[in-house]
């Protein structure tokens, strides 16, 4: 079980950390997603600052996954991915996200990869929480 735990923690942290570049640099993908959500919700500030807030939460979760507080990190991952999955399914951003070139022009879509990754992270983090609750992961720290 020890290797499963670490494998899932590494996977979750990899997905979160590699997305930080997009969230913290104002990439066209991030601007589209959070701008659309800000406009849809009527909360213009979310379009401007939502990516930073989510990115910080994902960074904290990634760090916690490798500490004695790994359950809190997994809980944060489930929470952030629940939000992501909800927004993909029930708002105008949809499942397939546009792909942009260097000039910021839409050149296609991602075929739903971002949504699938959110689902995989959610399942991974939920499994970590379940195993922690059962006590299976406490013995391997």
JSON list of N, CA and C in Angstrom, two decimals, residues 1-2 11 18-19 24 41 47 52 60 63 75 82 86-87 90-91 100 103 108-109 128-129:
[
{"chain": "A", "resi": 1, "resn": "UNK", "atom": "N", "xyz": [0.83, -1.20, 0.00]},
{"chain": "A", "resi": 1, "resn": "UNK", "atom": "CA", "xyz": [0.00, 0.00, 0.00]},
{"chain": "A", "resi": 1, "resn": "UNK", "atom": "C", "xyz": [0.87, 1.26, 0.00]},
{"chain": "A", "resi": 2, "resn": "UNK", "atom": "N", "xyz": [2.08, 1.13, 0.54]},
{"chain": "A", "resi": 2, "resn": "UNK", "atom": "CA", "xyz": [2.99, 2.27, 0.62]},
{"chain": "A", "resi": 2, "resn": "UNK", "atom": "C", "xyz": [3.28, 2.84, -0.77]},
{"chain": "A", "resi": 11, "resn": "UNK", "atom": "N", "xyz": [1.36, 11.56, -8.52]},
{"chain": "A", "resi": 11, "resn": "UNK", "atom": "CA", "xyz": [0.49, 11.87, -9.66]},
{"chain": "A", "resi": 11, "resn": "UNK", "atom": "C", "xyz": [-0.30, 13.16, -9.41]},
{"chain": "A", "resi": 18, "resn": "UNK", "atom": "N", "xyz": [2.27, 21.13, -12.49]},
{"chain": "A", "resi": 18, "resn": "UNK", "atom": "CA", "xyz": [2.47, 21.50, -13.89]},
{"chain": "A", "resi": 18, "resn": "UNK", "atom": "C", "xyz": [1.42, 22.50, -14.36]},
{"chain": "A", "resi": 19, "resn": "UNK", "atom": "N", "xyz": [0.28, 22.56, -13.70]},
{"chain": "A", "resi": 19, "resn": "UNK", "atom": "CA", "xyz": [-0.75, 23.52, -14.10]},
{"chain": "A", "resi": 19, "resn": "UNK", "atom": "C", "xyz": [-0.49, 24.93, -13.53]},
{"chain": "A", "resi": 24, "resn": "UNK", "atom": "N", "xyz": [-0.52, 30.91, -12.97]},
{"chain": "A", "resi": 24, "resn": "UNK", "atom": "CA", "xyz": [0.21, 32.06, -12.44]},
{"chain": "A", "resi": 24, "resn": "UNK", "atom": "C", "xyz": [0.76, 32.99, -13.52]},
{"chain": "A", "resi": 41, "resn": "UNK", "atom": "N", "xyz": [-20.73, 33.77, -13.58]},
{"chain": "A", "resi": 41, "resn": "UNK", "atom": "CA", "xyz": [-21.18, 33.89, -12.20]},
{"chain": "A", "resi": 41, "resn": "UNK", "atom": "C", "xyz": [-21.55, 35.32, -11.81]},
{"chain": "A", "resi": 47, "resn": "UNK", "atom": "N", "xyz": [-12.86, 36.19, -12.29]},
{"chain": "A", "resi": 47, "resn": "UNK", "atom": "CA", "xyz": [-12.18, 36.12, -13.58]},
{"chain": "A", "resi": 47, "resn": "UNK", "atom": "C", "xyz": [-10.74, 36.61, -13.48]},
{"chain": "A", "resi": 52, "resn": "UNK", "atom": "N", "xyz": [-5.38, 32.44, -9.44]},
{"chain": "A", "resi": 52, "resn": "UNK", "atom": "CA", "xyz": [-4.38, 32.54, -8.38]},
{"chain": "A", "resi": 52, "resn": "UNK", "atom": "C", "xyz": [-4.86, 31.80, -7.13]},
{"chain": "A", "resi": 60, "resn": "UNK", "atom": "N", "xyz": [-0.62, 24.25, -2.11]},
{"chain": "A", "resi": 60, "resn": "UNK", "atom": "CA", "xyz": [-0.66, 23.84, -0.70]},
{"chain": "A", "resi": 60, "resn": "UNK", "atom": "C", "xyz": [-1.01, 22.35, -0.60]},
{"chain": "A", "resi": 63, "resn": "UNK", "atom": "N", "xyz": [1.96, 20.15, -1.49]},
{"chain": "A", "resi": 63, "resn": "UNK", "atom": "CA", "xyz": [2.97, 20.09, -0.42]},
{"chain": "A", "resi": 63, "resn": "UNK", "atom": "C", "xyz": [2.49, 19.19, 0.71]},
{"chain": "A", "resi": 75, "resn": "UNK", "atom": "N", "xyz": [-7.77, 15.86, 0.97]},
{"chain": "A", "resi": 75, "resn": "UNK", "atom": "CA", "xyz": [-9.07, 16.52, 1.13]},
{"chain": "A", "resi": 75, "resn": "UNK", "atom": "C", "xyz": [-9.13, 17.79, 0.29]},
{"chain": "A", "resi": 82, "resn": "UNK", "atom": "N", "xyz": [-13.52, 18.77, -7.17]},
{"chain": "A", "resi": 82, "resn": "UNK", "atom": "CA", "xyz": [-14.98, 18.77, -7.19]},
{"chain": "A", "resi": 82, "resn": "UNK", "atom": "C", "xyz": [-15.47, 20.05, -7.85]},
{"chain": "A", "resi": 86, "resn": "UNK", "atom": "N", "xyz": [-17.45, 20.19, -11.40]},
{"chain": "A", "resi": 86, "resn": "UNK", "atom": "CA", "xyz": [-18.74, 20.87, -11.42]},
{"chain": "A", "resi": 86, "resn": "UNK", "atom": "C", "xyz": [-18.76, 21.96, -12.50]},
{"chain": "A", "resi": 87, "resn": "UNK", "atom": "N", "xyz": [-17.74, 22.81, -12.50]},
{"chain": "A", "resi": 87, "resn": "UNK", "atom": "CA", "xyz": [-17.71, 23.92, -13.46]},
{"chain": "A", "resi": 87, "resn": "UNK", "atom": "C", "xyz": [-17.58, 23.44, -14.90]},
{"chain": "A", "resi": 90, "resn": "UNK", "atom": "N", "xyz": [-21.36, 22.00, -15.61]},
{"chain": "A", "resi": 90, "resn": "UNK", "atom": "CA", "xyz": [-22.57, 22.78, -15.43]},
{"chain": "A", "resi": 90, "resn": "UNK", "atom": "C", "xyz": [-22.44, 24.26, -15.74]},
{"chain": "A", "resi": 91, "resn": "UNK", "atom": "N", "xyz": [-21.39, 24.65, -16.42]},
{"chain": "A", "resi": 91, "resn": "UNK", "atom": "CA", "xyz": [-21.22, 26.05, -16.80]},
{"chain": "A", "resi": 91, "resn": "UNK", "atom": "C", "xyz": [-20.81, 26.13, -18.26]},
{"chain": "A", "resi": 100, "resn": "UNK", "atom": "N", "xyz": [-4.84, 27.11, -27.57]},
{"chain": "A", "resi": 100, "resn": "UNK", "atom": "CA", "xyz": [-4.38, 28.36, -28.16]},
{"chain": "A", "resi": 100, "resn": "UNK", "atom": "C", "xyz": [-2.96, 28.22, -28.68]},
{"chain": "A", "resi": 103, "resn": "UNK", "atom": "N", "xyz": [0.16, 33.06, -30.43]},
{"chain": "A", "resi": 103, "resn": "UNK", "atom": "CA", "xyz": [-0.45, 34.37, -30.67]},
{"chain": "A", "resi": 103, "resn": "UNK", "atom": "C", "xyz": [-1.77, 34.54, -29.91]},
{"chain": "A", "resi": 108, "resn": "UNK", "atom": "N", "xyz": [-7.91, 24.79, -31.91]},
{"chain": "A", "resi": 108, "resn": "UNK", "atom": "CA", "xyz": [-8.56, 23.49, -31.73]},
{"chain": "A", "resi": 108, "resn": "UNK", "atom": "C", "xyz": [-9.07, 23.37, -30.31]},
{"chain": "A", "resi": 109, "resn": "UNK", "atom": "N", "xyz": [-9.25, 22.12, -29.87]},
{"chain": "A", "resi": 109, "resn": "UNK", "atom": "CA", "xyz": [-9.64, 21.89, -28.47]},
{"chain": "A", "resi": 109, "resn": "UNK", "atom": "C", "xyz": [-8.85, 20.71, -27.92]},
{"chain": "A", "resi": 128, "resn": "UNK", "atom": "N", "xyz": [-7.10, 7.99, -1.63]},
{"chain": "A", "resi": 128, "resn": "UNK", "atom": "CA", "xyz": [-6.18, 8.26, -0.51]},
{"chain": "A", "resi": 128, "resn": "UNK", "atom": "C", "xyz": [-6.96, 8.55, 0.77]},
{"chain": "A", "resi": 129, "resn": "UNK", "atom": "N", "xyz": [-8.00, 9.35, 0.68]},
{"chain": "A", "resi": 129, "resn": "UNK", "atom": "CA", "xyz": [-8.82, 9.64, 1.86]},
{"chain": "A", "resi": 129, "resn": "UNK", "atom": "C", "xyz": [-9.48, 8.39, 2.41]}
]
